[in-house]
Coordinates of C-alpha atoms and ligand atoms in Angstrom, one line a residue:
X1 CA 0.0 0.0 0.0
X2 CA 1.3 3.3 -1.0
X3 CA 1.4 5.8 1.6
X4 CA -0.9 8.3 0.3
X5 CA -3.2 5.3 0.7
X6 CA -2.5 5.2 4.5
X7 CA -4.6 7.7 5.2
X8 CA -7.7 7.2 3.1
X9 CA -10.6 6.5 4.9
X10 CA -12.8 2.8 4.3
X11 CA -15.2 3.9 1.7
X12 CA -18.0 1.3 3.8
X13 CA -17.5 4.8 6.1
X14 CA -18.2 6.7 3.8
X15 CA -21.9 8.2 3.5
X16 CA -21.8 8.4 7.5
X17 CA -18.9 11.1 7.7
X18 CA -19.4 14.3 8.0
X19 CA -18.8 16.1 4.7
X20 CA -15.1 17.2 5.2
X21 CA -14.3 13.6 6.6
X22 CA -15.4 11.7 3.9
X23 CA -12.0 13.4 2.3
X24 CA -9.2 11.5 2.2
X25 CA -7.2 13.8 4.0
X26 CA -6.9 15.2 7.7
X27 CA -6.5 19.1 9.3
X28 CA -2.8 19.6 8.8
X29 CA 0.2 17.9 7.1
X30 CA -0.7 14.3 5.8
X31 CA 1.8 12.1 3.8
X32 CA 0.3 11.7 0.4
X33 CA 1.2 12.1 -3.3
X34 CA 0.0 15.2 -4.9
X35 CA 0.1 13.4 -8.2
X36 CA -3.3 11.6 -6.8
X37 CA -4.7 14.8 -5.5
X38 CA -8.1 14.6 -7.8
X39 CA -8.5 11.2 -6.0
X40 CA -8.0 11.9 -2.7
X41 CA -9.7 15.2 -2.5
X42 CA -12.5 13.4 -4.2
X43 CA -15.7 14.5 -1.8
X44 CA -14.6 17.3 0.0
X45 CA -15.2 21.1 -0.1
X46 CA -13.2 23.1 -2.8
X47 CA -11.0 25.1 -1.7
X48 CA -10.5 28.7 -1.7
X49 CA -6.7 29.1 -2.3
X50 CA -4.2 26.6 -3.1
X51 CA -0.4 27.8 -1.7
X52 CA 2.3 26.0 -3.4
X53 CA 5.9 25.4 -4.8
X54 CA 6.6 22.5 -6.7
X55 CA 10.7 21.1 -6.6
X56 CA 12.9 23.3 -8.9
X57 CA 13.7 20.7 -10.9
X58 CA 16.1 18.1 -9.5
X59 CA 17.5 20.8 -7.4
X60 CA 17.2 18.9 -4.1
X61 CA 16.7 14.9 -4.0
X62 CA 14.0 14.7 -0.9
X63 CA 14.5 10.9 -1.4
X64 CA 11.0 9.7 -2.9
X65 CA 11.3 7.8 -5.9
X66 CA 7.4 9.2 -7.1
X67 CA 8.5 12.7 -6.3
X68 CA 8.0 15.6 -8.9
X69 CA 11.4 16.2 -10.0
X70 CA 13.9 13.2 -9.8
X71 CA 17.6 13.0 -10.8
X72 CA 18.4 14.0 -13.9
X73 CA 14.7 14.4 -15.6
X74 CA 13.9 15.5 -18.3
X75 CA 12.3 19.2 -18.1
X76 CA 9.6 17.8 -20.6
X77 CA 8.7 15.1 -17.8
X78 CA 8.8 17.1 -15.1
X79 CA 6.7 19.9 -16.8
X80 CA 4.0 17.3 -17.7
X81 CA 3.9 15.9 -13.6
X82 CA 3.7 19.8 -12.7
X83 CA 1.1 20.2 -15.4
X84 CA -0.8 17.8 -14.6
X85 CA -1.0 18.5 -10.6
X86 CA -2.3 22.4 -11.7
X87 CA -4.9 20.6 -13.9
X88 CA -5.9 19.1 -10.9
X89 CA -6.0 21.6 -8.4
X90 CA -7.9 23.9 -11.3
X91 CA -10.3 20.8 -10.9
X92 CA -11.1 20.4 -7.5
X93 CA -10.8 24.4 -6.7
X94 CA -14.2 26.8 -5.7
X95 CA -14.9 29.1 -9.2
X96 CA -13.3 32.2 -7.1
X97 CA -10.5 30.6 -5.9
X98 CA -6.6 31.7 -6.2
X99 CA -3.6 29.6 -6.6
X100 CA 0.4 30.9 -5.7
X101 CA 3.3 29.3 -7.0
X102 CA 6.7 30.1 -5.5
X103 CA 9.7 29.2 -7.9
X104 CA 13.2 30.2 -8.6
X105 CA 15.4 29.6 -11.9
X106 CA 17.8 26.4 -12.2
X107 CA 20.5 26.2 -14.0
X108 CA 21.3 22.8 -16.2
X109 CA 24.8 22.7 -17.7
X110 CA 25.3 26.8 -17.1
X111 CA 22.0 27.7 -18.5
X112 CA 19.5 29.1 -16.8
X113 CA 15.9 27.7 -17.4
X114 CA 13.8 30.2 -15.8
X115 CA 11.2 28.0 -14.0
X116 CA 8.9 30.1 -12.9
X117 CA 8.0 31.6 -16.8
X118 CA 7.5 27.5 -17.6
X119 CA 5.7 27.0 -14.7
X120 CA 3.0 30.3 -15.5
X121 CA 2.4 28.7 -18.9
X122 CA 1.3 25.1 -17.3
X123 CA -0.9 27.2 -14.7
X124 CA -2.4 29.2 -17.6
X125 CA -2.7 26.1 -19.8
X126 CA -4.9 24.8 -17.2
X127 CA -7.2 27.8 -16.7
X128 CA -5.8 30.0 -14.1
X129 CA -5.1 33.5 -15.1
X130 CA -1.9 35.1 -14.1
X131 CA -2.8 38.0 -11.8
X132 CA 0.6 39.3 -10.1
X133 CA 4.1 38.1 -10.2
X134 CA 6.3 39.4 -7.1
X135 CA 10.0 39.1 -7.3
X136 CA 10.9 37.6 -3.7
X137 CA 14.4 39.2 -2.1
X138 CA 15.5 36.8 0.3
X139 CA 18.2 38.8 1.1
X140 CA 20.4 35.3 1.2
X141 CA 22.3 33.0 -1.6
X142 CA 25.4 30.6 -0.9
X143 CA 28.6 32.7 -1.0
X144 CA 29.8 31.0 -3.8
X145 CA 29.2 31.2 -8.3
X146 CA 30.2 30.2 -11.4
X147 CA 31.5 31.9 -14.3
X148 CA 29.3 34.3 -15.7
X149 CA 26.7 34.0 -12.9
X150 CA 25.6 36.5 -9.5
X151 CA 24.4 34.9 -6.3
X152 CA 20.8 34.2 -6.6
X153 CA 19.0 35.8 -3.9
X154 CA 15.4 35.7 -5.3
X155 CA 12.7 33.9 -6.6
X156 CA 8.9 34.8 -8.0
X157 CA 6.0 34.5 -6.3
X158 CA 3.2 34.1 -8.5
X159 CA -1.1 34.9 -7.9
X160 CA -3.4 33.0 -10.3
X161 CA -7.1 33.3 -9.6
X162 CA -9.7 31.5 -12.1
X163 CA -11.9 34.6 -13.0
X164 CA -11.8 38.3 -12.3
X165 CA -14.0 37.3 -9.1
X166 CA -11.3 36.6 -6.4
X167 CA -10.4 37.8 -3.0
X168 CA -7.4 40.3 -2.7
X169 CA -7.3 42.3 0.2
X170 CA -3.6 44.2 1.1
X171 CA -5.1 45.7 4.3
X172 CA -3.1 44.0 6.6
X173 CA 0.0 44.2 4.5
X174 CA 0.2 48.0 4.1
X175 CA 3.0 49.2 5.8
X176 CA 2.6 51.7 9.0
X177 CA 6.4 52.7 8.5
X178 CA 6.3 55.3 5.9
X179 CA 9.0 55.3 3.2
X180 CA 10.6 59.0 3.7
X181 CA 11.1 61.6 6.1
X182 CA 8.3 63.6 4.3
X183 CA 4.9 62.0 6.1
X184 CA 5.7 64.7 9.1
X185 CA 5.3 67.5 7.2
X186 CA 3.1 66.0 4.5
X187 CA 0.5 64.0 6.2
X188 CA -2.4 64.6 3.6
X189 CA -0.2 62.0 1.3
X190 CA 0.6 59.3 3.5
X191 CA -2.7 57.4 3.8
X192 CA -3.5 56.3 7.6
X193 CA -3.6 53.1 6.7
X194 CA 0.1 52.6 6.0
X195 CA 1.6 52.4 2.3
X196 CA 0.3 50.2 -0.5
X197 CA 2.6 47.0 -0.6
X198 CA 5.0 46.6 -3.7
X199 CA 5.9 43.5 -6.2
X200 CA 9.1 43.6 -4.1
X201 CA 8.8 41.4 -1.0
X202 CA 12.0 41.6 1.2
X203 CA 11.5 38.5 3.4
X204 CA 15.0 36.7 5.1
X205 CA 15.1 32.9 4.5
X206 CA 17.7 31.5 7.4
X207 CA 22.0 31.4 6.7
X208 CA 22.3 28.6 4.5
X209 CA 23.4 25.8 5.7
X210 CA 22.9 26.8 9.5
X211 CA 20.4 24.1 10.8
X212 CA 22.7 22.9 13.0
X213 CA 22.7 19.5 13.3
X214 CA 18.7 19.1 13.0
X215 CA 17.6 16.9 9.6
X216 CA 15.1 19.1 8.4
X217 CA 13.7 20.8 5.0
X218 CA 15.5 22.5 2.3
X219 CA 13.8 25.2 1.8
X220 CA 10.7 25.8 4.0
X221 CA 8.5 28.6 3.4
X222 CA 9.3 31.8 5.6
X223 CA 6.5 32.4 8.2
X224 CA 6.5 35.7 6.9
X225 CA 5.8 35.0 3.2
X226 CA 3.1 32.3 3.9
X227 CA 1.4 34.7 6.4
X228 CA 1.5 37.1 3.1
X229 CA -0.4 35.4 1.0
X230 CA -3.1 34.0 3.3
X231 CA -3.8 37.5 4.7
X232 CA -4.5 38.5 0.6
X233 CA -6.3 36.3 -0.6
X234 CA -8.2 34.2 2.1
X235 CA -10.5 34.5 5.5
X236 CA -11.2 32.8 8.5
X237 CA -13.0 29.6 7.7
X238 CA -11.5 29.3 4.0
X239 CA -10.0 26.2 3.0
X240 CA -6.6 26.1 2.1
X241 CA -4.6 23.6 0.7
X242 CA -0.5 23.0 -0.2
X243 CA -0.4 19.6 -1.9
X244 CA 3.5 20.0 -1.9
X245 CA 3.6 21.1 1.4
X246 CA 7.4 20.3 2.9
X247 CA 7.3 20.9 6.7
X248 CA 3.8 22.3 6.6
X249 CA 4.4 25.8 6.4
X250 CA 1.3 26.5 4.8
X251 CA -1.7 24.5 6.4
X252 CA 0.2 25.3 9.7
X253 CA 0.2 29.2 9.2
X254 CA -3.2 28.7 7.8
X255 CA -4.7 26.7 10.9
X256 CA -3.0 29.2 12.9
X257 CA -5.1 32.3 10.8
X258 CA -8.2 30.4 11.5
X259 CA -8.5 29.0 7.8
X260 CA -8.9 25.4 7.8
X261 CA -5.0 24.0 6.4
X262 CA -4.0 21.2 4.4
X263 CA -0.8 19.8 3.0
X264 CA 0.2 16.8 1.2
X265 CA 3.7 16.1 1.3
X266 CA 5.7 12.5 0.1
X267 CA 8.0 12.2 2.9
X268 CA 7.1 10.7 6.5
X269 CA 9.9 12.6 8.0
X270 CA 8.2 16.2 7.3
X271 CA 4.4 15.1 8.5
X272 CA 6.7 14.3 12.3
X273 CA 8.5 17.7 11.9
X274 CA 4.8 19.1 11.5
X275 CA 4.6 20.2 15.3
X276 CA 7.6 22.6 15.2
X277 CA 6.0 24.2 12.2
X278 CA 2.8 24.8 13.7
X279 CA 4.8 26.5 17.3
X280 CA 6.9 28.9 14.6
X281 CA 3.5 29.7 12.9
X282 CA 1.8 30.6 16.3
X283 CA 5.1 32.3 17.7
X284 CA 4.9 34.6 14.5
X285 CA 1.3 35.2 15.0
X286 CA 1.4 36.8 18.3
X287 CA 4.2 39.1 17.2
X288 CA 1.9 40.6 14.5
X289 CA -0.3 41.5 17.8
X290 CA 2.7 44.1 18.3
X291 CA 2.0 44.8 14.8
X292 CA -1.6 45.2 14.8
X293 CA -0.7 48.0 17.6
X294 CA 2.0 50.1 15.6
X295 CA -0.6 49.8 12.8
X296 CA -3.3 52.2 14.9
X297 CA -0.2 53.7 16.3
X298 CA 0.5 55.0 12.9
X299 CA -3.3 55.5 11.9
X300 CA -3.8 58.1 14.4
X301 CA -0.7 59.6 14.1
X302 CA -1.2 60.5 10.7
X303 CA -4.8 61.5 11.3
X304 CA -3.5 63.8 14.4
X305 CA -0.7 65.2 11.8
X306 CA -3.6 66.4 9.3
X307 CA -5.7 67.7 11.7
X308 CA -3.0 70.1 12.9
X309 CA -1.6 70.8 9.7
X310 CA -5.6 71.4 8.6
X311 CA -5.5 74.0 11.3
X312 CA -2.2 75.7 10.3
X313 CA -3.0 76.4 6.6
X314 CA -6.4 77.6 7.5
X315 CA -4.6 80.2 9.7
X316 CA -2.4 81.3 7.0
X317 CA -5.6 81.7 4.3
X318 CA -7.4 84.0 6.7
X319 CA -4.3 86.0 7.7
X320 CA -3.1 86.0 4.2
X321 CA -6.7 87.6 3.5
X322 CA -5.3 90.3 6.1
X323 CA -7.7 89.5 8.4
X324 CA -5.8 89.5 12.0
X325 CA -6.3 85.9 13.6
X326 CA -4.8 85.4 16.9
X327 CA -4.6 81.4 16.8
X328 CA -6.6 78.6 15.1
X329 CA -8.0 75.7 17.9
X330 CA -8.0 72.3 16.9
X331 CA -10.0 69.7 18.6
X332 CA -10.8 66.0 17.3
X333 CA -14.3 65.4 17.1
X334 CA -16.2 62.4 18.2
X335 CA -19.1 62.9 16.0
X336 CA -18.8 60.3 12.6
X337 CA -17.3 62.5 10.3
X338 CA -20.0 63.3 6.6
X339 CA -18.9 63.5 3.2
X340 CA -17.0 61.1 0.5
X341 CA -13.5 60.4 1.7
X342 CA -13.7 62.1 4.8
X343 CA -12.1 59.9 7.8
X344 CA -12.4 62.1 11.1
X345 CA -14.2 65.2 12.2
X346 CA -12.9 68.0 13.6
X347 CA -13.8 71.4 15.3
X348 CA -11.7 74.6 14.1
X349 CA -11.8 77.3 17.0
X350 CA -10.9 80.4 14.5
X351 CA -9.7 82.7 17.9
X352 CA -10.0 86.2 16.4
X353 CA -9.0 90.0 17.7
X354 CA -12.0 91.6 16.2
X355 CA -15.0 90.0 16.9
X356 CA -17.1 92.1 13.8
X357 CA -14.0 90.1 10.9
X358 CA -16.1 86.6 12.5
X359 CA -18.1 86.2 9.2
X360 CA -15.4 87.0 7.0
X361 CA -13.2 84.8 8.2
X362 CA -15.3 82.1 8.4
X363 CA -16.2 82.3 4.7
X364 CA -13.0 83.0 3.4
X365 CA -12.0 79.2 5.9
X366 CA -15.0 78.0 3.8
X367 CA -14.0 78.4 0.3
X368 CA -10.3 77.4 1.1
X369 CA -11.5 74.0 2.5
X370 CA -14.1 73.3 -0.4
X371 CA -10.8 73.3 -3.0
X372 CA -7.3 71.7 -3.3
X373 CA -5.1 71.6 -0.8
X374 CA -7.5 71.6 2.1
X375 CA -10.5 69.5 0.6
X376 CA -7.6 66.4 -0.1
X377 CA -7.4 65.8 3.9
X378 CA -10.5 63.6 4.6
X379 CA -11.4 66.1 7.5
X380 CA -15.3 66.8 8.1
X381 CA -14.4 70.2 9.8
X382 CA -16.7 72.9 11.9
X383 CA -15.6 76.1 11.9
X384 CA -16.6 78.5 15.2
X385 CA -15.2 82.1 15.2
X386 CA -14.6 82.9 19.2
X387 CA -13.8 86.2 20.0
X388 CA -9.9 86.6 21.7
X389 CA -11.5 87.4 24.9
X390 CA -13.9 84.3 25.5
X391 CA -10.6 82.2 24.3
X392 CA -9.3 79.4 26.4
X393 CA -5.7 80.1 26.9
X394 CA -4.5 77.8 28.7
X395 CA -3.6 74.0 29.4
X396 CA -3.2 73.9 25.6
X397 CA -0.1 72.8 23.0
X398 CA 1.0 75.7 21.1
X399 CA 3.0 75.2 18.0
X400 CA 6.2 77.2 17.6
X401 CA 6.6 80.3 15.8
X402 CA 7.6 78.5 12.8
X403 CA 4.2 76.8 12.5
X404 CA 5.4 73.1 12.8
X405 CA 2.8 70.8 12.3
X406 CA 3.3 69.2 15.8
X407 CA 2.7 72.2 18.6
X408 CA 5.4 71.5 20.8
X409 CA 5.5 73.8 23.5
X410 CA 3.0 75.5 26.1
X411 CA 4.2 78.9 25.8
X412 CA 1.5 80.7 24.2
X413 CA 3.0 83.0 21.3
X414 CA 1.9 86.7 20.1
X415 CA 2.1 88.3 17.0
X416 CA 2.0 85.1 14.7
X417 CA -0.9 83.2 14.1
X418 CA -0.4 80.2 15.1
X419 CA -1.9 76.6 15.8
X420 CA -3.7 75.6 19.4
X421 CA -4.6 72.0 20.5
X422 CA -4.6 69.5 23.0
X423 CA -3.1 66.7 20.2
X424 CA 0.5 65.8 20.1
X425 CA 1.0 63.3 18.0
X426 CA 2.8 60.4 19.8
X427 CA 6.1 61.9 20.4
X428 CA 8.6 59.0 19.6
X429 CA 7.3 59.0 16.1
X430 CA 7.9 63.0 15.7
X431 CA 11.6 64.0 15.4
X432 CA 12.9 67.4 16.0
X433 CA 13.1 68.2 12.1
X434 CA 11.5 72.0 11.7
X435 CA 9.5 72.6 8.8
X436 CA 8.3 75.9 7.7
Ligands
LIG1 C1 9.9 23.2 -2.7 S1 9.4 22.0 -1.5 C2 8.1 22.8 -0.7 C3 8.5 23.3 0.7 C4 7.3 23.9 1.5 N1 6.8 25.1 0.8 C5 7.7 24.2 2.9 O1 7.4 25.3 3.4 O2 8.2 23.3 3.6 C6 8.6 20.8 -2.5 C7 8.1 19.6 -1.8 O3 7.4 18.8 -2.7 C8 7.4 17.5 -2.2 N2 7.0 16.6 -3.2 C9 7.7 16.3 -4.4 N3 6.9 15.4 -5.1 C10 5.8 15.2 -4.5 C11 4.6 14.4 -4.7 N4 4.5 13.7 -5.8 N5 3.6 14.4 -3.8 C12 3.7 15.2 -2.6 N6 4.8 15.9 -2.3 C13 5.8 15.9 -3.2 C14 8.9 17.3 -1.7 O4 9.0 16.3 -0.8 C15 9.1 18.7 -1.1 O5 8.9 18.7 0.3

């Protein structure tokens, strides 16, 4: 009996299993032969994402004599195994479901054959449509090449989906750590949310060869990377499946997410590693709680950031108009903040000399915040002219007289207008940079 066999279930069980049962296959890493996949997932759900990477060729020898890629193949052989496993997985699939491939280029006899472009074409020759193709930096390579060659340090990560219906959400990959100096003192361009993720995924693999001592996979997915692609493209109670799954890096991240993981994989070895995977995948779980954290860190900074710098430019508009404004007042607002786009609300005390220039200023605030710059910020804001002598003066921020976005002092200023406000955006993420 083969061993993909070992696990199937007596088909006399069969119509009194529940519906996931009657699969072959458990929860979590099984040992089974992906080139049977149509078989054993015969009778179970579809899944919504398949997560996989098939052996670069006869890179690595993980000693099965049925697995995809033996010694010395041919490419033509090996292409029609790997065509013939995306066939199948384009079979037993749901109609909006996605399917990754992570591959790297070989090299036979100093050539390079580029894998990942042969790899596309079987995928697309069995219906999935190529959606994205990410260049992976793992930042590592063996010290070592040939004539003519670099050190390979990447490999492509590719996202198929079947039809133009699939799930792709980047939320919880944007990134709350802006890419220049510039998100202090322009705020309004930085969304709260973080930055949009690039086709350029920096993610570390381990030193190669450092596994000191401990038999274990070549090249195991990253925690990191699989954690990537099941945030994108899946939710909670999704099924997910890696029918060449190694160590388990996928179901186990998966389980983890609260998707419900499988993995095939050929060799016995991997299924009793499986338990370590799943601890890495939890570790690396609750350090994204950290992350989750820095994330609304961020969020409000940047909303804090706009608010004030909302409050400076209306100051300049009005005095620019030559009306004489002592300070503009800036409070957050609880109430839900009205209009397209707008993502907080916020109450502008225009603190004024003369009490008769109210009006004016008020409309002259209006018209600046219908238009560019001021209408780009998301801020629902309420204007209220207040006479200098009803002011509040004190327990407040003031900005400095060079109008920083951040008030940073409580000495109240004369003379300039300036910016009032109990906000100070969290103060480790504001450096001492001045800007006019
Ligand atoms: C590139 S590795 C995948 C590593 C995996 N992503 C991880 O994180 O550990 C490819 C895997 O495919 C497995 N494999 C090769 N042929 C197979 C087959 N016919 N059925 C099931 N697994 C197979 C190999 O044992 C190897 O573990």
């Amino acid at each position: 009996m083969g061993p993909e066999l070992s696990v199937l279930i007596s088909r006399r069980w069969w119509p009194k299993l529940p519906v996931m049962e009657r699969s072959a296959l458990r929860r979590g890493l099984n040992i089974g032969d992906a080139l049977k996949l149509g078989d054993l997932w015969q009778g179970a759900p579809p899944p919504s994402s398949i997560i996989t990477s098939p052996p670069y060729l006869d890179m690595h020898d993980y000693g099965n004599a049925s697995q995809i890629g033996t010694r010395g193949q041919p490419f033509d052989d090996y292409l029609a195994q790997v065509a013939r496993l995306f066939g199948d997985c384009y079979r037993i699939t749901a109609d909006d479901a996605t399917f990754w491939l992570v591959a790297g280029s070989v090299r036979r006899n100093g050539r390079v054959l580029r894998i990942p472009d042969r790899l596309a074409t079987c995928a697309e020759e069995a219906g999935w449509g190529l959606r994205e193709a990410i260049t992976w930096d793992k930042q590592k390579a063996l010290p070592w090449t040939h004539h003519g060659e670099f050190r390979d340090i990447t490999e492509q990560i590719l996202l198929f989906s079947k039809t133009d219906n699939f799930r792709f959400d980047p939320t919880g990959l944007r990134s709350p750590i802006p890419n220049s100096i510039w998100w202090r003192r322009y705020p309004e361009r930085y969304s709260p949310d973080g930055s949009m993720p690039t086709n350029l995924w920096s993610i570390p693999i381990p030193t190669q060869g450092s596994w000191s001592g401990v038999r274990t996979h070549f090249c195991p997915f990253p925690e990191e990377l699989t954690y990537r692609m099941l945030a994108l493209t899946t939710v909670e109670g999704d099924i997910v499946l890696d029918p060449l799954a190694g160590v388990g890096s996928v179901p186990a991240m998966a389980n983890a997410m609260g998707r419900i993981g499988y993995g095939l994989d050929l060799t016995a070895e991997y299924v009793r590693l499986y338990d370590r995977t799943v601890q890495s995948a939890t570790r690396f779980l609750s350090r994204m709680g950290d992350d989750r954290h820095r994330r609304e860190e961020f969020k409000q900074t940047i909303i804090e950031l706009r608010l004030l710098k909302f409050a400076k430019l209306l100051g300049k508009v009005i005095s620019e108009e030559g009306i004489p404004i002592s300070w503009v007042r800036v409070t957050k607002s609880n109430r839900l903040p009205a209009g397209d786009f707008k993502i907080v609300a916020g109450d502008f005390e225009l603190v004024l000399g003369d009490d008769s220039l109210g009006d004016r200023a008020a409309s002259v605030a209006r018209s600046a915040i219908a238009k560019p710059p001021l209408s780009k910020f998301g801020i629902d804001a309420r204007l209220l002219p207040v006479r200098l002598s009803d002011a509040v003066t004190t327990g407040y921020w003031y900005a400095s007289g060079r109008f920083w976005n951040a008030p940073t002092s409580r000495r109240q200023l004369t003379g300039v207008p300036h910016v009032v406000s109990e906000l100070r955006p969290i103060p480790d993420m504001i450096d001492d940079t001045p800007y006019a």
